[in-house]
Coordinates of C-alpha atoms and ligand atoms in Angstrom, one line a residue:
M1314 CA 116.1 111.6 87.1
K1315 CA 114.2 109.8 89.7
K1316 CA 111.2 109.5 87.3
N1317 CA 113.3 107.7 84.8
R1318 CA 114.7 105.4 87.4
M1319 CA 111.3 104.4 88.6
G1320 CA 110.2 103.9 85.1
L1321 CA 110.3 100.2 84.6
T1322 CA 108.7 99.1 87.7
G1323 CA 105.9 101.6 87.2
Q1324 CA 105.4 100.5 83.6
V1325 CA 105.2 96.9 84.6
L1326 CA 102.8 97.6 87.2
F1327 CA 100.6 99.5 84.7
G1328 CA 100.9 96.6 82.3
M1329 CA 99.7 94.3 85.0
A1330 CA 96.8 96.5 86.0
L1331 CA 95.8 96.8 82.3
G1332 CA 96.1 93.1 81.8
I1333 CA 93.8 92.4 84.8
I1334 CA 91.2 94.9 83.3
V1335 CA 91.3 93.6 79.7
G1336 CA 91.3 90.0 80.9
L1337 CA 88.3 90.6 83.1
V1338 CA 86.4 92.4 80.2
I1339 CA 87.1 89.4 77.9
N1340 CA 86.0 87.0 80.7
V1341 CA 82.9 88.8 81.8
T1342 CA 81.6 89.5 78.3
G1343 CA 81.9 85.9 77.3
A1344 CA 84.4 86.7 74.7
N1345 CA 86.6 83.9 75.9
S1346 CA 84.2 81.2 74.6
P1347 CA 86.5 78.7 72.7
T1348 CA 85.3 79.6 69.1
S1349 CA 85.1 83.4 69.5
F1350 CA 87.2 85.6 67.3
I1351 CA 88.7 87.3 70.3
N1352 CA 89.6 84.0 72.0
E1353 CA 91.2 82.5 69.0
N1354 CA 93.1 85.6 67.6
I1355 CA 93.7 87.8 70.7
V1356 CA 93.9 85.6 73.8
N1357 CA 95.3 82.5 72.2
G1358 CA 96.9 84.4 69.3
L1359 CA 98.4 87.8 70.2
F1360 CA 98.6 87.4 74.1
H1361 CA 99.8 83.8 73.8
V1362 CA 102.6 84.6 71.3
V1363 CA 103.9 87.7 73.0
G1364 CA 103.7 86.1 76.5
T1365 CA 105.3 82.8 75.5
M1366 CA 108.1 84.7 73.4
F1367 CA 108.9 86.7 76.6
I1368 CA 109.0 83.5 78.8
N1369 CA 111.3 81.9 76.2
A1370 CA 113.6 84.8 76.4
L1371 CA 113.9 84.5 80.0
K1372 CA 114.4 80.8 79.9
M1373 CA 117.1 81.4 77.3
L1374 CA 119.1 83.3 79.8
V1375 CA 118.8 80.9 82.7
V1376 CA 121.5 78.3 81.8
P1377 CA 124.3 80.5 80.6
L1378 CA 123.7 83.0 83.4
V1379 CA 123.9 80.2 86.1
F1380 CA 126.8 78.6 84.3
F1381 CA 129.0 81.7 84.1
S1382 CA 128.0 83.4 87.3
L1383 CA 128.7 80.2 89.3
I1384 CA 132.1 79.8 87.8
C1385 CA 132.8 83.5 88.7
G1386 CA 131.2 82.9 92.1
V1387 CA 133.4 80.0 93.0
C1388 CA 136.6 81.6 91.6
G1389 CA 135.8 84.9 93.3
I1390 CA 134.9 83.4 96.7
G1391 CA 138.4 84.0 98.3
D1392 CA 138.1 81.0 100.6
I1393 CA 136.9 77.7 99.3
R1394 CA 135.7 76.6 102.6
M1395 CA 133.0 79.2 102.4
L1396 CA 131.4 77.2 99.6
G1397 CA 130.5 74.5 102.0
R1398 CA 129.1 77.0 104.7
V1399 CA 127.0 78.8 102.0
G1400 CA 125.7 75.5 100.8
G1401 CA 124.8 74.3 104.4
K1402 CA 123.3 77.6 105.6
S1403 CA 121.1 78.1 102.5
F1404 CA 119.9 74.4 102.5
A1405 CA 118.9 74.7 106.3
L1406 CA 117.2 78.0 105.8
Y1407 CA 115.4 77.0 102.8
M1408 CA 114.1 73.7 104.4
M1409 CA 113.3 75.7 107.7
T1410 CA 111.2 78.5 105.9
T1411 CA 109.4 75.8 103.8
A1412 CA 108.5 73.8 107.0
I1413 CA 107.3 76.8 108.8
A1414 CA 105.3 77.8 105.6
I1415 CA 103.3 74.5 105.5
A1416 CA 102.9 74.3 109.2
T1417 CA 101.3 77.8 109.3
A1418 CA 99.1 76.8 106.3
I1419 CA 97.7 73.8 108.0
L1420 CA 97.1 75.6 111.2
I1421 CA 95.3 78.5 109.5
A1422 CA 93.3 76.3 107.2
A1423 CA 92.3 74.0 110.0
S1424 CA 91.1 76.7 112.3
F1425 CA 88.9 78.0 109.5
G1426 CA 87.7 74.6 108.9
I1427 CA 87.7 75.2 105.0
G1428 CA 85.9 72.5 102.9
K1429 CA 83.6 71.3 105.7
G1430 CA 80.2 70.5 104.3
M1431 CA 81.1 71.1 100.6
E1432 CA 80.0 68.8 97.7
Q1433 CA 82.6 66.4 96.3
S1434 CA 81.4 66.6 92.7
T1435 CA 83.7 68.0 90.1
D1436 CA 84.0 67.6 86.3
A1437 CA 87.8 68.4 86.3
V1438 CA 89.9 65.3 86.3
F1439 CA 93.4 65.4 87.7
I1440 CA 95.9 63.0 86.2
A1441 CA 98.6 62.4 88.5
K1442 CA 102.2 62.6 87.3
E1443 CA 105.0 60.8 89.1
S1444 CA 107.5 63.0 90.9
P1445 CA 110.9 61.5 91.2
P1446 CA 111.8 59.5 94.4
L1447 CA 114.5 61.2 96.7
T1448 CA 117.1 58.4 95.8
Q1449 CA 116.8 59.5 92.1
V1450 CA 117.0 63.0 92.9
L1451 CA 120.3 62.5 94.7
I1452 CA 121.6 60.4 91.9
D1453 CA 120.6 63.0 89.3
I1454 CA 122.6 65.7 91.0
I1455 CA 125.6 64.4 89.2
P1456 CA 125.1 64.7 85.4
K1457 CA 126.1 62.0 83.1
N1458 CA 126.6 64.6 80.5
P1459 CA 126.8 68.3 81.4
I1460 CA 125.6 69.4 77.9
H1461 CA 122.4 67.2 78.4
A1462 CA 121.8 68.8 81.7
M1463 CA 122.2 72.3 80.2
A1464 CA 120.1 71.5 77.3
N1465 CA 117.3 70.3 79.5
G1466 CA 117.7 73.2 82.0
D1467 CA 118.3 70.8 84.9
M1468 CA 119.4 73.0 87.7
L1469 CA 121.0 70.7 90.3
P1470 CA 123.3 69.0 87.8
L1471 CA 124.2 72.3 86.2
I1472 CA 125.0 73.8 89.6
F1473 CA 127.1 70.7 90.4
F1474 CA 129.0 70.8 87.2
S1475 CA 129.6 74.7 87.3
I1476 CA 130.9 74.5 90.9
L1477 CA 133.2 71.6 90.1
L1478 CA 134.6 73.5 87.0
G1479 CA 135.2 76.6 89.2
I1480 CA 137.1 74.6 91.7
S1481 CA 139.1 72.9 89.0
M1482 CA 139.9 76.2 87.6
L1483 CA 141.2 77.3 91.0
L1484 CA 143.3 74.2 91.3
V1485 CA 144.9 74.8 87.8
G1486 CA 145.8 78.2 89.1
K1487 CA 147.5 81.0 87.1
K1488 CA 147.2 79.1 83.8
A1489 CA 143.4 79.2 84.0
K1490 CA 143.4 83.1 84.3
G1491 CA 142.2 83.6 80.9
F1492 CA 139.3 81.3 81.4
V1493 CA 138.3 83.0 84.6
E1494 CA 138.4 86.4 83.0
G1495 CA 136.4 85.2 80.0
A1496 CA 133.8 83.8 82.5
E1497 CA 133.7 87.2 84.3
I1498 CA 133.1 89.0 81.0
A1499 CA 130.6 86.4 79.9
N1500 CA 128.7 87.0 83.2
E1501 CA 128.6 90.8 82.7
I1502 CA 127.4 90.3 79.2
M1503 CA 124.6 88.0 80.2
M1504 CA 123.6 90.4 83.0
K1505 CA 123.2 93.1 80.2
M1506 CA 121.1 90.7 78.3
V1507 CA 118.8 90.4 81.4
T1508 CA 118.5 94.2 81.2
I1509 CA 117.6 94.3 77.5
I1510 CA 114.9 91.7 78.0
M1511 CA 113.4 93.4 81.1
V1512 CA 112.8 96.5 78.9
F1513 CA 110.1 94.4 77.2
A1514 CA 108.5 93.4 80.4
P1515 CA 105.6 95.8 80.5
Y1516 CA 104.1 94.5 77.2
A1517 CA 104.8 90.9 78.0
V1518 CA 103.4 91.2 81.6
F1519 CA 100.3 92.7 80.1
A1520 CA 99.9 89.8 77.6
L1521 CA 100.5 87.1 80.1
I1522 CA 98.2 88.5 82.8
A1523 CA 95.3 89.3 80.3
K1524 CA 95.5 85.8 79.0
S1525 CA 95.4 84.2 82.4
I1526 CA 92.6 86.3 83.7
A1527 CA 90.6 85.9 80.4
T1528 CA 90.8 82.1 80.6
L1529 CA 90.0 82.0 84.3
G1530 CA 86.8 80.4 85.5
L1531 CA 85.4 83.3 87.5
D1532 CA 82.4 81.3 88.7
L1533 CA 84.8 78.7 90.0
L1534 CA 86.7 81.3 91.9
A1535 CA 83.4 82.2 93.5
S1536 CA 82.6 78.6 94.5
L1537 CA 86.0 78.0 95.9
A1538 CA 86.1 81.4 97.7
G1539 CA 86.8 79.8 101.0
Y1540 CA 89.9 77.9 99.8
V1541 CA 91.2 80.9 97.7
A1542 CA 90.8 83.4 100.6
V1543 CA 92.6 81.2 103.1
L1544 CA 95.3 80.4 100.7
V1545 CA 96.0 84.0 99.5
G1546 CA 95.7 85.2 103.0
T1547 CA 98.3 82.6 104.3
L1548 CA 100.6 83.4 101.4
L1549 CA 100.5 87.1 102.2
F1550 CA 101.0 86.3 105.9
H1551 CA 104.1 84.3 105.1
L1552 CA 105.5 87.0 102.7
F1553 CA 104.9 90.1 104.9
I1554 CA 105.2 88.6 108.4
T1555 CA 107.1 85.3 108.6
L1556 CA 109.7 86.0 105.9
M1557 CA 110.3 89.6 107.1
I1558 CA 110.8 88.4 110.8
V1559 CA 113.2 85.8 109.5
L1560 CA 115.1 88.4 107.5
K1561 CA 115.2 91.0 110.3
V1562 CA 116.1 88.3 113.0
F1563 CA 118.9 86.5 110.9
S1564 CA 120.4 89.5 109.2
G1565 CA 119.2 92.7 110.7
L1566 CA 118.3 94.1 107.1
S1567 CA 115.4 96.4 106.7
P1568 CA 112.2 94.5 105.5
A1569 CA 110.8 97.8 104.2
I1570 CA 113.7 98.1 101.7
F1571 CA 113.5 94.4 100.9
L1572 CA 109.9 94.6 100.0
A1573 CA 110.3 97.7 97.8
K1574 CA 113.3 96.2 95.9
I1575 CA 111.9 92.6 95.5
R1576 CA 108.7 93.9 93.7
N1577 CA 110.2 93.5 90.1
A1578 CA 111.2 89.9 90.7
Q1579 CA 107.7 89.3 92.1
M1580 CA 106.0 90.7 89.2
F1581 CA 108.0 88.6 86.8
A1582 CA 107.3 85.5 89.0
L1583 CA 103.5 86.4 89.0
S1584 CA 103.4 86.7 85.3
T1585 CA 105.4 83.7 84.3
A1586 CA 104.4 81.3 87.2
S1587 CA 108.0 79.9 87.1
S1588 CA 110.7 80.4 89.7
N1589 CA 113.2 79.0 87.1
A1590 CA 112.3 81.5 84.4
T1591 CA 112.5 84.3 87.0
I1592 CA 116.1 83.3 87.9
P1593 CA 117.7 86.1 85.8
I1594 CA 115.6 88.7 87.4
T1595 CA 116.0 87.4 91.0
M1596 CA 119.7 87.2 90.4
R1597 CA 119.9 90.7 89.1
T1598 CA 117.8 92.0 91.9
V1599 CA 119.7 90.5 94.8
T1600 CA 123.1 91.3 93.3
E1601 CA 122.7 94.7 91.8
R1602 CA 119.9 96.2 93.8
M1603 CA 120.5 94.4 97.2
G1604 CA 124.2 94.2 97.2
V1605 CA 124.6 90.4 97.6
N1606 CA 128.0 89.4 96.4
N1607 CA 127.8 87.1 93.2
S1608 CA 129.9 84.5 95.1
V1609 CA 126.8 83.8 97.2
A1610 CA 123.9 84.8 94.8
S1611 CA 125.2 82.6 91.9
F1612 CA 124.6 79.6 94.1
T1613 CA 121.7 80.5 96.4
V1614 CA 119.4 81.9 93.7
P1615 CA 119.3 78.8 91.4
F1616 CA 119.5 76.5 94.3
G1617 CA 116.5 78.2 95.9
A1618 CA 114.5 78.2 92.6
T1619 CA 114.8 74.4 92.6
I1620 CA 114.6 73.5 96.2
N1621 CA 112.8 76.3 98.0
M1622 CA 109.1 76.6 97.5
D1623 CA 107.5 78.2 100.5
G1624 CA 104.4 79.3 98.4
T1625 CA 103.9 75.9 97.0
A1626 CA 104.1 74.4 100.5
I1627 CA 101.5 76.7 101.6
M1628 CA 99.2 75.7 98.9
Q1629 CA 99.8 72.0 99.7
G1630 CA 99.0 72.6 103.4
V1631 CA 95.8 74.5 102.6
A1632 CA 94.7 72.0 99.8
T1633 CA 95.3 69.0 102.1
V1634 CA 93.0 70.4 104.9
F1635 CA 90.5 71.5 102.3
I1636 CA 90.2 68.3 100.4
A1637 CA 90.4 66.2 103.7
N1638 CA 87.4 68.1 105.0
V1639 CA 85.5 67.8 101.7
Y1640 CA 85.9 64.0 101.8
G1641 CA 85.5 63.8 105.5
V1642 CA 88.9 62.3 106.3
D1643 CA 90.5 62.9 109.6
L1644 CA 94.2 63.0 109.1
G1645 CA 95.1 63.4 112.7
I1646 CA 98.3 64.7 114.0
T1647 CA 100.5 62.0 112.5
G1648 CA 98.9 62.5 109.1
Y1649 CA 99.7 66.3 109.1
L1650 CA 103.2 65.6 110.4
T1651 CA 103.7 63.3 107.3
V1652 CA 102.2 65.9 105.1
I1653 CA 104.7 68.6 106.4
I1654 CA 107.7 66.2 105.9
M1655 CA 106.5 65.0 102.5
S1656 CA 106.0 68.5 101.2
V1657 CA 109.4 69.7 102.3
L1658 CA 111.1 66.6 100.8
A1659 CA 109.1 66.9 97.5
S1660 CA 110.2 70.5 97.1
I1661 CA 113.9 69.4 96.8
G1662 CA 113.4 67.2 93.8
T1663 CA 110.9 69.3 91.8
A1664 CA 111.9 72.3 89.6
G1665 CA 110.3 75.7 89.9
V1666 CA 108.1 75.5 86.8
P1667 CA 104.4 76.2 86.4
G1668 CA 102.0 73.8 88.0
V1669 CA 104.6 71.6 89.5
G1670 CA 103.0 72.2 92.9
L1671 CA 100.0 69.9 91.9
I1672 CA 102.4 67.0 91.1
M1673 CA 104.0 67.4 94.6
L1674 CA 100.5 67.5 96.1
S1675 CA 99.5 64.3 94.4
M1676 CA 102.7 62.7 96.0
V1677 CA 101.6 64.0 99.4
F1678 CA 98.1 62.8 98.9
S1679 CA 99.1 59.2 98.0
Q1680 CA 101.4 59.2 101.1
V1681 CA 98.6 60.0 103.6
G1682 CA 95.8 58.2 101.7
L1683 CA 93.8 61.2 100.5
P1684 CA 91.9 60.7 97.2
I1685 CA 94.0 62.0 94.4
E1686 CA 91.1 62.8 92.3
G1687 CA 90.2 65.4 94.9
I1688 CA 92.9 67.6 93.4
G1689 CA 90.4 68.0 90.5
L1690 CA 88.4 70.2 92.9
I1691 CA 91.0 73.0 93.0
L1692 CA 92.3 72.5 89.4
G1693 CA 90.3 75.4 87.9
V1694 CA 91.8 78.1 90.2
D1695 CA 95.3 76.6 90.4
R1696 CA 96.9 78.7 87.6
L1697 CA 95.9 82.0 89.4
M1698 CA 97.2 80.5 92.7
D1699 CA 100.4 79.2 91.1
M1700 CA 101.2 82.9 89.9
I1701 CA 100.7 84.1 93.5
R1702 CA 102.7 81.4 95.2
T1703 CA 105.6 81.6 92.7
A1704 CA 106.0 85.3 93.8
V1705 CA 106.3 84.1 97.4
N1706 CA 108.7 81.3 96.4
V1707 CA 111.0 83.8 94.7
S1708 CA 110.7 86.2 97.6
G1709 CA 111.9 83.3 99.9
D1710 CA 115.0 82.7 97.7
A1711 CA 115.9 86.4 98.0
V1712 CA 115.5 86.5 101.7
V1713 CA 117.8 83.6 102.2
S1714 CA 120.3 84.9 99.8
N1715 CA 120.6 88.1 101.7
I1716 CA 120.8 86.3 105.1
V1717 CA 123.5 84.0 103.9
A1718 CA 125.5 86.8 102.2
K1719 CA 125.3 89.1 105.2
S1720 CA 126.4 86.3 107.6
E1721 CA 129.4 85.6 105.4
G1722 CA 130.4 89.2 105.1
K1723 CA 129.6 89.0 101.3
M1724 CA 127.1 91.8 101.3
D1725 CA 127.3 95.5 100.5
V1726 CA 124.8 97.0 102.9
A1727 CA 125.3 100.5 101.4
I1728 CA 123.9 99.1 98.1
Y1729 CA 121.0 97.4 100.1
N1730 CA 120.1 100.7 101.8
D1731 CA 120.3 102.7 98.7
R1732 CA 116.7 102.7 97.3
H1733 CA 117.6 103.6 93.7
V1734 CA 120.7 101.7 93.0
G1735 CA 120.4 99.3 90.2
A1736 CA 117.0 100.4 89.0
I1737 CA 116.7 100.3 85.3
D1738 CA 116.5 103.7 83.7
N1739 CA 116.5 104.9 80.1
S1740 CA 120.2 104.9 80.0
A1741 CA 120.4 101.1 80.7
L1742 CA 120.5 100.4 76.9
H1743 CA 122.7 103.2 75.9
I1744 CA 125.5 102.1 73.6
D1745 CA 128.7 104.2 74.3
K1746 CA 129.8 105.6 70.8
M1747 CA 133.4 105.4 71.8
A1748 CA 133.2 101.8 72.9
E1749 CA 131.3 100.9 69.8
K1750 CA 134.1 102.5 67.7
E1751 CA 136.9 100.7 69.8
L1752 CA 135.3 97.3 69.3
A1753 CA 134.8 97.8 65.5
D1754 CA 138.5 98.9 65.3
T1755 CA 139.6 95.8 67.3
L1756 CA 137.6 93.7 65.0
Q1757 CA 139.1 95.3 61.9
K1758 CA 142.6 94.9 63.2
T1759 CA 142.1 91.2 64.0
H1760 CA 140.5 90.9 60.5
D1761 CA 143.4 92.7 58.8
K1762 CA 145.9 90.4 60.5
V1763 CA 144.3 87.3 59.2
Ligands
LIG1259 N1 105.2 77.5 89.8 C1 105.9 77.3 91.1 C2 107.3 77.8 90.9 O1 107.9 77.9 89.9 C3 105.9 75.9 91.5 C4 104.5 75.5 91.8 O2 103.9 75.8 92.9 O3 103.8 74.9 91.0 O4 108.0 78.1 91.9

């Protein structure tokens, strides 16, 4: 029984390891040259198709899942004032962890003096995209058209609309009962869909990882070894030390159990490099595996995917020190303080999608007067770094969800402490014959009536 339960995580890990090996073989043998058969048909053909189909499937779930679970969350909260507290606490914790993350990154990177004495030359050109100003971010929280926000997958306006809808349903009261029950059922159905898609993860993770590694510039990785080592080291420090201390201090929950259970979500984040696309898995992990009540998780998870980016902030801290050193610019205390504030603010307005960290970095650079073209230096290794930092981002979202739920008494600690609960086993996709027949009969009856 236990073997089956552990099945999926093991299989995804296996897919990941195999993906690294296959990707490395393609990379090292030079089979990744643009015109080679393998590159055209396997890497950019098969791997690309399988991987992108999977990411699309995850993205497909995000909007309906957030929509229905938030309606249920608001209606099931029991005390509407809790909504304000959950919002306030999670916002404060998200900002606090992001600020700690970047401050740690700057301290570690500065003490290693990375980038000192390095050459400035690079062929890679970074074209800076605009990231939205804070005023616009605030305005955009309120959607002009909720369907447009849903179609675009804009998280903050979607959260706003869903919460308002939930509150309105509460105000309507008894008459809205059918709608509330419908949302509850829709939420459960969406969660099932998450399970179905997760079953395909081992193959997709293999394809995504193999493609990333195959196209990675290994020689670049070596020349940027200092930057990469300090960045990865700080990311791991934040994940295993800082976040775990925050979890223990603020909630008393066991870090060891957290780390064991968050692994699945981390692997999805690593493969997709997108906190947004990982929302369905993070949501499933914190509710079904960690015992966080949906009334908290339905808000904290999508909110965190948008505004909480500890890993990205760490990248910005390390990259700022690195590029400042390469260009021989002394930012001084005020410069670094500006970097910290800018990074925290930038994380609020940018969605958790691949590569967004670089856009935020260009915003920070223009604020402190560092050359934006310097970002070209780290461009070649950014996809790999993006994967790792997204896993840290998602872990931060889950830590805060647990803390807020625990403090609001919206957490089932028995579920949290049960190591096996909620793990996907072979029975996850079992269709109950009786239920199948019942549904067919119901449909037949409705059909006959018409
Ligand atoms: N890919 C990251 C995320 O989705 C953001 C970034 O660092 O680029 O959380």
